[in-house]
Amino acid sequence: MGKLWGGRFAKQTDALVHQFNASIRFDARLYDQDISGSIAWAQGLLQIGVLTTTEAAAIVGGLETVRSEFAAQTFVFEVGDEDIHTAVERRLIELVGPVGGKLHTGRSRNDQVATDFRLWVMAACQEIQAYIGALQEALIESAQEQLNLPMPGYTHLQHAQPITWGHWILSHFWPLTRDVERFGQVYQRTAVLPLGSAAFAGSSYPLDREMLAAELGFQRISENSLDGVSDRDFAADFLYAVAMVGLHLSRLSEQLVLFSSSEFGFVRLDDAYSTGSSIMPQKKNPDTLELTRGKSGRLIGNLTGLLVTLKGLPSSYDKDLQEDKEPVFDAFDTLAVALPVMAGLVSTLVVQPAALARQLEPGLLATELADYLAKRGVPFREAHSLVGQAVRLAEMKTIPFDTLTVTDLQSISPHFGMDAAAVLQVSTALAQRNIHGGTGPEALAIQLENAKRWQSGKAEE
Ligand code: ARG
């Protein structure tokens, strides 16, 4: 069978041009959305009397057969199938005869593809939210198991102040709440129906677009038919939301690569989530984490690639827009593996309390001593400087900072009292930080509760 648009052409398309032009290789996965869109369209045509009840029933029945062929993977593609829209229509006409040719009345592939793609992205947003949810569960579980286990906290990757494992791991939970929310917003912006825009000027058939929207699960209809067929903001929004998840996973990965190294040894990765070396028998490599970190680059690339494709386009449909799908599919497919892998990795992670404890050196408590002085009325700037001098003195004497005697300290300032040493305790430092969001035990119990509440609130939505 010839092309669906072959009428005005005297020659066959060059074979390579056909291949260049075709999108079936990647857009076949829109079959379900395409068929749902077509069924709604057929019902719309029936409503305005373009199709008789018998014709509409034949078309809808035929489309359902095509759907089941795709689902059973028995659909046979033909060389001439350019994209999913032409493939479905070609097969429909084979199945139900010339009446199938009435389906495309008042419609264009331009509003059809925009509709299908939006439906696909809407479902993808919800699937990704579920994948993120599973990772969040794993993070909460790890936090719960070691909520108050002390560990060194870092700034500039240098020992800074003590925190706890629960506090650290929950710092990777909250960014994901923003991601889940972002996908909710992308969903809202995607749920705008372009169908009825036709090629770009609006359909000449008075279909009830509100009915079509309701039928297909859209929340609104588009206001301008040129914008309707050319708007791919939703795809860019989706890719931005994906890139942000990738970025969050990459940061978590980077830290776990570090924490699982021999030098840190803070965590042990489960064998099922690590890989070996082909030459060095002793090695256990964090490939999963490195790949996750690496793939975030490609996710950002998908976003920037699409933005560049879109930026010079006149409104209405241009074939450049066919380039919208591969980055979106790739982004989804990447997260659909990376998120479950990360969830599994986190839930099998074994924290090493002894390694954490070894790093809890007294320098982490210098701020406590400055706070001690400040609480005794010394201006904080001066306190900071006095403790700095104490650190230097300890360095000169090559002794740990917390073994300085009261005499040592008082040689620096008379404000250091007998009770100064008492503040140089990790547990004391932690207990000082029960401000909301802090690393103190009471604050952490609340934070964990709030994280769980956020999780269950989302489940109720
Ligand atoms: N395969 C095309 C796409 O993905 C469908 C729309 C084609 N429209 C057109 N006027 N050639 O964008």
PDB file of C-alpha atoms in Angstrom, residues 184-420:
ATOM      1  CA  GLY A 184       3.237  16.659  39.696  1.00  0.00           C
ATOM      2  CA  GLN A 185       3.623  20.148  38.224  1.00  0.00           C
ATOM      3  CA  VAL A 186       4.886  18.765  34.911  1.00  0.00           C
ATOM      4  CA  TYR A 187       1.829  16.512  34.834  1.00  0.00           C
ATOM      5  CA  GLN A 188      -0.475  19.511  35.285  1.00  0.00           C
ATOM      6  CA  ARG A 189       1.200  21.445  32.499  1.00  0.00           C
ATOM      7  CA  THR A 190       1.145  18.432  30.208  1.00  0.00           C
ATOM      8  CA  ALA A 191      -2.544  17.685  30.737  1.00  0.00           C
ATOM      9  CA  VAL A 192      -3.670  20.255  28.151  1.00  0.00           C
ATOM     10  CA  LEU A 193      -5.388  18.775  25.084  1.00  0.00           C
ATOM     11  CA  PRO A 194      -4.214  20.009  21.657  1.00  0.00           C
ATOM     12  CA  LEU A 195      -6.557  17.696  19.691  1.00  0.00           C
ATOM     13  CA  GLY A 196      -8.854  19.747  17.461  1.00  0.00           C
ATOM     14  CA  SER A 197      -5.995  22.035  16.423  1.00  0.00           C
ATOM     15  CA  ALA A 198      -5.712  19.895  13.262  1.00  0.00           C
ATOM     16  CA  ALA A 199      -2.679  20.850  11.129  1.00  0.00           C
ATOM     17  CA  PHE A 200      -2.422  24.211  12.935  1.00  0.00           C
ATOM     18  CA  ALA A 201      -5.402  26.367  11.951  1.00  0.00           C
ATOM     19  CA  GLY A 202      -8.044  24.463  13.902  1.00  0.00           C
ATOM     20  CA  SER A 203     -10.299  21.680  12.705  1.00  0.00           C
ATOM     21  CA  SER A 204     -13.120  22.647  10.358  1.00  0.00           C
ATOM     22  CA  TYR A 205     -15.325  20.092  12.106  1.00  0.00           C
ATOM     23  CA  PRO A 206     -17.019  21.333  15.282  1.00  0.00           C
ATOM     24  CA  LEU A 207     -15.889  18.550  17.592  1.00  0.00           C
ATOM     25  CA  ASP A 208     -16.508  18.940  21.294  1.00  0.00           C
ATOM     26  CA  ARG A 209     -12.953  19.393  22.534  1.00  0.00           C
ATOM     27  CA  GLU A 210     -14.011  19.482  26.192  1.00  0.00           C
ATOM     28  CA  MET A 211     -15.582  16.072  25.717  1.00  0.00           C
ATOM     29  CA  LEU A 212     -12.383  14.787  24.096  1.00  0.00           C
ATOM     30  CA  ALA A 213     -10.327  16.155  26.983  1.00  0.00           C
ATOM     31  CA  ALA A 214     -12.531  14.515  29.590  1.00  0.00           C
ATOM     32  CA  GLU A 215     -12.562  11.261  27.654  1.00  0.00           C
ATOM     33  CA  LEU A 216      -8.760  11.124  27.470  1.00  0.00           C
ATOM     34  CA  GLY A 217      -8.002  12.364  30.997  1.00  0.00           C
ATOM     35  CA  PHE A 218      -6.773  15.859  30.117  1.00  0.00           C
ATOM     36  CA  GLN A 219      -7.520  18.695  32.521  1.00  0.00           C
ATOM     37  CA  ARG A 220      -7.839  21.548  30.016  1.00  0.00           C
ATOM     38  CA  ILE A 221      -7.861  22.260  26.276  1.00  0.00           C
ATOM     39  CA  SER A 222      -5.325  24.423  24.450  1.00  0.00           C
ATOM     40  CA  GLU A 223      -6.348  27.986  23.571  1.00  0.00           C
ATOM     41  CA  ASN A 224      -4.486  28.506  20.302  1.00  0.00           C
ATOM     42  CA  SER A 225      -4.236  25.916  17.558  1.00  0.00           C
ATOM     43  CA  LEU A 226      -0.808  27.070  16.301  1.00  0.00           C
ATOM     44  CA  ASP A 227       0.555  26.900  19.825  1.00  0.00           C
ATOM     45  CA  GLY A 228      -1.366  23.663  20.279  1.00  0.00           C
ATOM     46  CA  VAL A 229       0.655  21.805  17.652  1.00  0.00           C
ATOM     47  CA  SER A 230       4.004  23.476  18.351  1.00  0.00           C
ATOM     48  CA  ASP A 231       4.080  23.580  22.143  1.00  0.00           C
ATOM     49  CA  ARG A 232       6.688  21.171  23.491  1.00  0.00           C
ATOM     50  CA  ASP A 233       7.210  23.014  26.769  1.00  0.00           C
ATOM     51  CA  PHE A 234       5.845  19.958  28.531  1.00  0.00           C
ATOM     52  CA  ALA A 235       8.624  17.809  27.051  1.00  0.00           C
ATOM     53  CA  ALA A 236      11.261  20.318  28.163  1.00  0.00           C
ATOM     54  CA  ASP A 237       9.630  20.525  31.614  1.00  0.00           C
ATOM     55  CA  PHE A 238       9.720  16.753  31.825  1.00  0.00           C
ATOM     56  CA  LEU A 239      13.381  16.645  30.809  1.00  0.00           C
ATOM     57  CA  TYR A 240      14.247  19.320  33.364  1.00  0.00           C
ATOM     58  CA  ALA A 241      12.466  17.347  36.093  1.00  0.00           C
ATOM     59  CA  VAL A 242      14.349  14.224  35.006  1.00  0.00           C
ATOM     60  CA  ALA A 243      17.668  16.089  34.885  1.00  0.00           C
ATOM     61  CA  MET A 244      17.097  17.256  38.463  1.00  0.00           C
ATOM     62  CA  VAL A 245      16.467  13.699  39.649  1.00  0.00           C
ATOM     63  CA  GLY A 246      19.629  12.690  37.798  1.00  0.00           C
ATOM     64  CA  LEU A 247      21.523  15.456  39.535  1.00  0.00           C
ATOM     65  CA  HIS A 248      20.253  14.377  42.945  1.00  0.00           C
ATOM     66  CA  LEU A 249      21.138  10.753  42.272  1.00  0.00           C
ATOM     67  CA  SER A 250      24.552  11.823  41.044  1.00  0.00           C
ATOM     68  CA  ARG A 251      25.318  13.732  44.223  1.00  0.00           C
ATOM     69  CA  LEU A 252      24.242  10.796  46.370  1.00  0.00           C
ATOM     70  CA  SER A 253      26.321   8.484  44.174  1.00  0.00           C
ATOM     71  CA  GLU A 254      29.403  10.636  44.453  1.00  0.00           C
ATOM     72  CA  GLN A 255      29.201  10.629  48.231  1.00  0.00           C
ATOM     73  CA  LEU A 256      28.654   6.890  48.405  1.00  0.00           C
ATOM     74  CA  VAL A 257      31.593   6.251  46.056  1.00  0.00           C
ATOM     75  CA  LEU A 258      33.691   8.205  48.505  1.00  0.00           C
ATOM     76  CA  PHE A 259      32.179   6.620  51.614  1.00  0.00           C
ATOM     77  CA  SER A 260      32.688   3.101  50.233  1.00  0.00           C
ATOM     78  CA  SER A 261      36.368   3.690  49.391  1.00  0.00           C
ATOM     79  CA  SER A 262      39.089   2.018  51.483  1.00  0.00           C
ATOM     80  CA  GLU A 263      40.075   5.427  52.847  1.00  0.00           C
ATOM     81  CA  PHE A 264      36.633   6.177  54.266  1.00  0.00           C
ATOM     82  CA  GLY A 265      35.142   2.720  54.672  1.00  0.00           C
ATOM     83  CA  PHE A 266      31.957   4.253  56.104  1.00  0.00           C
ATOM     84  CA  VAL A 267      29.692   1.898  54.156  1.00  0.00           C
ATOM     85  CA  ARG A 268      29.920  -1.481  52.494  1.00  0.00           C
ATOM     86  CA  LEU A 269      28.073  -1.988  49.237  1.00  0.00           C
ATOM     87  CA  ASP A 270      26.238  -5.245  48.868  1.00  0.00           C
ATOM     88  CA  ASP A 271      27.862  -7.690  46.438  1.00  0.00           C
ATOM     89  CA  ALA A 272      24.705  -7.650  44.326  1.00  0.00           C
ATOM     90  CA  TYR A 273      25.190  -3.928  43.750  1.00  0.00           C
ATOM     91  CA  SER A 274      28.929  -3.933  43.039  1.00  0.00           C
ATOM     92  CA  THR A 275      31.095  -5.306  40.281  1.00  0.00           C
ATOM     93  CA  GLY A 276      34.581  -6.745  40.006  1.00  0.00           C
ATOM     94  CA  SER A 277      37.733  -6.110  38.040  1.00  0.00           C
ATOM     95  CA  SER A 278      38.889  -8.340  35.212  1.00  0.00           C
ATOM     96  CA  ILE A 279      42.501  -8.115  36.336  1.00  0.00           C
ATOM     97  CA  MET A 280      42.625  -7.189  40.034  1.00  0.00           C
ATOM     98  CA  PRO A 281      40.997 -10.046  41.953  1.00  0.00           C
ATOM     99  CA  GLN A 282      40.586  -8.127  45.205  1.00  0.00           C
ATOM    100  CA  LYS A 283      38.506  -5.327  43.722  1.00  0.00           C
ATOM    101  CA  LYS A 284      34.907  -4.512  44.410  1.00  0.00           C
ATOM    102  CA  ASN A 285      33.917  -1.504  42.357  1.00  0.00           C
ATOM    103  CA  PRO A 286      30.980   0.865  42.807  1.00  0.00           C
ATOM    104  CA  ASP A 287      30.099   0.762  39.084  1.00  0.00           C
ATOM    105  CA  THR A 288      26.398   1.217  39.755  1.00  0.00           C
ATOM    106  CA  LEU A 289      27.081   4.482  41.552  1.00  0.00           C
ATOM    107  CA  GLU A 290      29.506   5.665  38.907  1.00  0.00           C
ATOM    108  CA  LEU A 291      27.058   4.873  36.133  1.00  0.00           C
ATOM    109  CA  THR A 292      24.331   6.749  37.947  1.00  0.00           C
ATOM    110  CA  ARG A 293      26.662   9.705  38.323  1.00  0.00           C
ATOM    111  CA  GLY A 294      27.670   9.398  34.666  1.00  0.00           C
ATOM    112  CA  LYS A 295      24.161   9.055  33.316  1.00  0.00           C
ATOM    113  CA  SER A 296      23.169  12.324  34.935  1.00  0.00           C
ATOM    114  CA  GLY A 297      25.325  13.964  32.254  1.00  0.00           C
ATOM    115  CA  ARG A 298      23.302  12.342  29.537  1.00  0.00           C
ATOM    116  CA  LEU A 299      20.041  13.379  31.213  1.00  0.00           C
ATOM    117  CA  ILE A 300      21.186  16.996  31.204  1.00  0.00           C
ATOM    118  CA  GLY A 301      22.189  16.483  27.556  1.00  0.00           C
ATOM    119  CA  ASN A 302      18.667  15.349  26.710  1.00  0.00           C
ATOM    120  CA  LEU A 303      17.301  18.594  28.144  1.00  0.00           C
ATOM    121  CA  THR A 304      19.771  20.907  26.457  1.00  0.00           C
ATOM    122  CA  GLY A 305      19.427  19.002  23.161  1.00  0.00           C
ATOM    123  CA  LEU A 306      15.685  19.522  23.071  1.00  0.00           C
ATOM    124  CA  LEU A 307      15.920  23.173  24.094  1.00  0.00           C
ATOM    125  CA  VAL A 308      18.304  23.829  21.223  1.00  0.00           C
ATOM    126  CA  THR A 309      16.028  21.984  18.799  1.00  0.00           C
ATOM    127  CA  LEU A 310      13.062  24.089  19.866  1.00  0.00           C
ATOM    128  CA  LYS A 311      14.622  27.497  20.109  1.00  0.00           C
ATOM    129  CA  GLY A 312      14.573  28.523  16.440  1.00  0.00           C
ATOM    130  CA  LEU A 313      11.240  27.069  15.395  1.00  0.00           C
ATOM    131  CA  PRO A 314       8.438  29.148  13.931  1.00  0.00           C
ATOM    132  CA  SER A 315       5.078  28.447  15.584  1.00  0.00           C
ATOM    133  CA  SER A 316       2.928  25.661  14.121  1.00  0.00           C
ATOM    134  CA  TYR A 317       4.375  22.267  13.192  1.00  0.00           C
ATOM    135  CA  ASP A 318       7.894  21.761  11.871  1.00  0.00           C
ATOM    136  CA  LYS A 319       9.441  18.368  11.359  1.00  0.00           C
ATOM    137  CA  ASP A 320      12.188  19.277  13.816  1.00  0.00           C
ATOM    138  CA  LEU A 321       9.542  18.515  16.420  1.00  0.00           C
ATOM    139  CA  GLN A 322       9.869  14.812  15.670  1.00  0.00           C
ATOM    140  CA  GLU A 323      13.197  15.106  17.491  1.00  0.00           C
ATOM    141  CA  ASP A 324      11.286  15.601  20.752  1.00  0.00           C
ATOM    142  CA  LYS A 325      10.671  11.944  21.455  1.00  0.00           C
ATOM    143  CA  GLU A 326      14.013  10.183  21.676  1.00  0.00           C
ATOM    144  CA  PRO A 327      15.439  12.378  24.448  1.00  0.00           C
ATOM    145  CA  VAL A 328      12.224  11.999  26.440  1.00  0.00           C
ATOM    146  CA  PHE A 329      12.103   8.225  26.005  1.00  0.00           C
ATOM    147  CA  ASP A 330      15.791   7.934  26.819  1.00  0.00           C
ATOM    148  CA  ALA A 331      15.354  10.083  29.915  1.00  0.00           C
ATOM    149  CA  PHE A 332      12.485   7.945  31.136  1.00  0.00           C
ATOM    150  CA  ASP A 333      14.232   4.648  30.362  1.00  0.00           C
ATOM    151  CA  THR A 334      17.360   5.806  32.160  1.00  0.00           C
ATOM    152  CA  LEU A 335      15.513   6.740  35.351  1.00  0.00           C
ATOM    153  CA  ALA A 336      13.333   3.651  35.163  1.00  0.00           C
ATOM    154  CA  VAL A 337      16.489   1.632  35.809  1.00  0.00           C
ATOM    155  CA  ALA A 338      18.648   4.061  37.791  1.00  0.00           C
ATOM    156  CA  LEU A 339      16.012   4.727  40.462  1.00  0.00           C
ATOM    157  CA  PRO A 340      15.209   1.086  41.313  1.00  0.00           C
ATOM    158  CA  VAL A 341      18.934   0.255  41.256  1.00  0.00           C
ATOM    159  CA  MET A 342      19.637   3.080  43.696  1.00  0.00           C
ATOM    160  CA  ALA A 343      16.744   1.982  45.918  1.00  0.00           C
ATOM    161  CA  GLY A 344      18.188  -1.529  46.059  1.00  0.00           C
ATOM    162  CA  LEU A 345      21.677  -0.249  46.674  1.00  0.00           C
ATOM    163  CA  VAL A 346      20.559   1.958  49.562  1.00  0.00           C
ATOM    164  CA  SER A 347      18.459  -0.734  51.185  1.00  0.00           C
ATOM    165  CA  THR A 348      21.354  -3.229  51.121  1.00  0.00           C
ATOM    166  CA  LEU A 349      23.989  -0.723  52.210  1.00  0.00           C
ATOM    167  CA  VAL A 350      25.805  -1.726  55.394  1.00  0.00           C
ATOM    168  CA  VAL A 351      26.910   1.184  57.543  1.00  0.00           C
ATOM    169  CA  GLN A 352      30.198   0.656  59.408  1.00  0.00           C
ATOM    170  CA  PRO A 353      29.863   2.330  62.842  1.00  0.00           C
ATOM    171  CA  ALA A 354      33.495   1.634  63.801  1.00  0.00           C
ATOM    172  CA  ALA A 355      34.811   3.428  60.712  1.00  0.00           C
ATOM    173  CA  LEU A 356      32.574   6.403  61.430  1.00  0.00           C
ATOM    174  CA  ALA A 357      33.706   6.471  65.064  1.00  0.00           C
ATOM    175  CA  ARG A 358      37.400   6.425  64.050  1.00  0.00           C
ATOM    176  CA  GLN A 359      36.896   9.683  62.221  1.00  0.00           C
ATOM    177  CA  LEU A 360      35.234  11.482  65.116  1.00  0.00           C
ATOM    178  CA  GLU A 361      38.347  13.426  65.985  1.00  0.00           C
ATOM    179  CA  PRO A 362      38.345  16.297  68.482  1.00  0.00           C
ATOM    180  CA  GLY A 363      38.796  18.979  65.831  1.00  0.00           C
ATOM    181  CA  LEU A 364      35.119  18.418  64.999  1.00  0.00           C
ATOM    182  CA  LEU A 365      34.328  19.884  68.426  1.00  0.00           C
ATOM    183  CA  ALA A 366      36.203  23.161  68.121  1.00  0.00           C
ATOM    184  CA  THR A 367      32.954  24.997  67.411  1.00  0.00           C
ATOM    185  CA  GLU A 368      31.580  23.658  70.708  1.00  0.00           C
ATOM    186  CA  LEU A 369      34.385  25.315  72.593  1.00  0.00           C
ATOM    187  CA  ALA A 370      33.801  28.614  70.798  1.00  0.00           C
ATOM    188  CA  ASP A 371      30.089  28.347  71.681  1.00  0.00           C
ATOM    189  CA  TYR A 372      31.094  27.611  75.284  1.00  0.00           C
ATOM    190  CA  LEU A 373      32.992  30.902  75.445  1.00  0.00           C
ATOM    191  CA  ALA A 374      30.212  32.772  73.654  1.00  0.00           C
ATOM    192  CA  LYS A 375      27.696  31.481  76.199  1.00  0.00           C
ATOM    193  CA  ARG A 376      29.951  32.971  78.894  1.00  0.00           C
ATOM    194  CA  GLY A 377      29.660  36.390  77.311  1.00  0.00           C
ATOM    195  CA  VAL A 378      32.728  36.395  75.041  1.00  0.00           C
ATOM    196  CA  PRO A 379      31.760  37.918  71.668  1.00  0.00           C
ATOM    197  CA  PHE A 380      31.664  35.035  69.144  1.00  0.00           C
ATOM    198  CA  ARG A 381      34.347  36.573  66.916  1.00  0.00           C
ATOM    199  CA  GLU A 382      36.764  36.705  69.842  1.00  0.00           C
ATOM    200  CA  ALA A 383      35.768  33.213  71.000  1.00  0.00           C
ATOM    201  CA  HIS A 384      36.470  31.908  67.488  1.00  0.00           C
ATOM    202  CA  SER A 385      39.944  33.403  67.593  1.00  0.00           C
ATOM    203  CA  LEU A 386      40.711  32.065  71.094  1.00  0.00           C
ATOM    204  CA  VAL A 387      39.735  28.527  70.121  1.00  0.00           C
ATOM    205  CA  GLY A 388      41.788  28.907  66.943  1.00  0.00           C
ATOM    206  CA  GLN A 389      44.771  29.691  69.191  1.00  0.00           C
ATOM    207  CA  ALA A 390      44.025  26.607  71.270  1.00  0.00           C
ATOM    208  CA  VAL A 391      43.978  24.470  68.089  1.00  0.00           C
ATOM    209  CA  ARG A 392      47.351  25.929  67.111  1.00  0.00           C
ATOM    210  CA  LEU A 393      48.777  25.277  70.569  1.00  0.00           C
ATOM    211  CA  ALA A 394      47.678  21.635  70.365  1.00  0.00           C
ATOM    212  CA  GLU A 395      49.254  21.359  66.932  1.00  0.00           C
ATOM    213  CA  MET A 396      52.502  22.789  68.263  1.00  0.00           C
ATOM    214  CA  LYS A 397      52.497  20.341  71.157  1.00  0.00           C
ATOM    215  CA  THR A 398      51.460  17.566  68.708  1.00  0.00           C
ATOM    216  CA  ILE A 399      48.705  16.458  71.050  1.00  0.00           C
ATOM    217  CA  PRO A 400      44.999  16.027  70.298  1.00  0.00           C
ATOM    218  CA  PHE A 401      43.115  19.240  70.773  1.00  0.00           C
ATOM    219  CA  ASP A 402      40.844  17.766  73.462  1.00  0.00           C
ATOM    220  CA  THR A 403      43.790  16.780  75.668  1.00  0.00           C
ATOM    221  CA  LEU A 404      44.835  20.379  76.278  1.00  0.00           C
ATOM    222  CA  THR A 405      44.785  20.994  80.020  1.00  0.00           C
ATOM    223  CA  VAL A 406      42.865  23.794  81.703  1.00  0.00           C
ATOM    224  CA  THR A 407      46.248  25.430  82.344  1.00  0.00           C
ATOM    225  CA  ASP A 408      46.997  25.277  78.601  1.00  0.00           C
ATOM    226  CA  LEU A 409      43.620  26.825  77.838  1.00  0.00           C
ATOM    227  CA  GLN A 410      43.884  29.478  80.505  1.00  0.00           C
ATOM    228  CA  SER A 411      47.256  30.494  79.112  1.00  0.00           C
ATOM    229  CA  ILE A 412      45.216  31.585  76.093  1.00  0.00           C
ATOM    230  CA  SER A 413      42.250  33.109  77.924  1.00  0.00           C
ATOM    231  CA  PRO A 414      40.982  33.249  81.516  1.00  0.00           C
ATOM    232  CA  HIS A 415      37.472  32.713  80.130  1.00  0.00           C
ATOM    233  CA  PHE A 416      38.225  28.986  79.805  1.00  0.00           C
ATOM    234  CA  GLY A 417      36.907  27.436  83.046  1.00  0.00           C
ATOM    235  CA  MET A 418      37.247  24.029  84.671  1.00  0.00           C
ATOM    236  CA  ASP A 419      34.065  22.912  82.899  1.00  0.00           C
ATOM    237  CA  ALA A 420      35.411  23.676  79.399  1.00  0.00           C
TER     238      ALA A 420
END
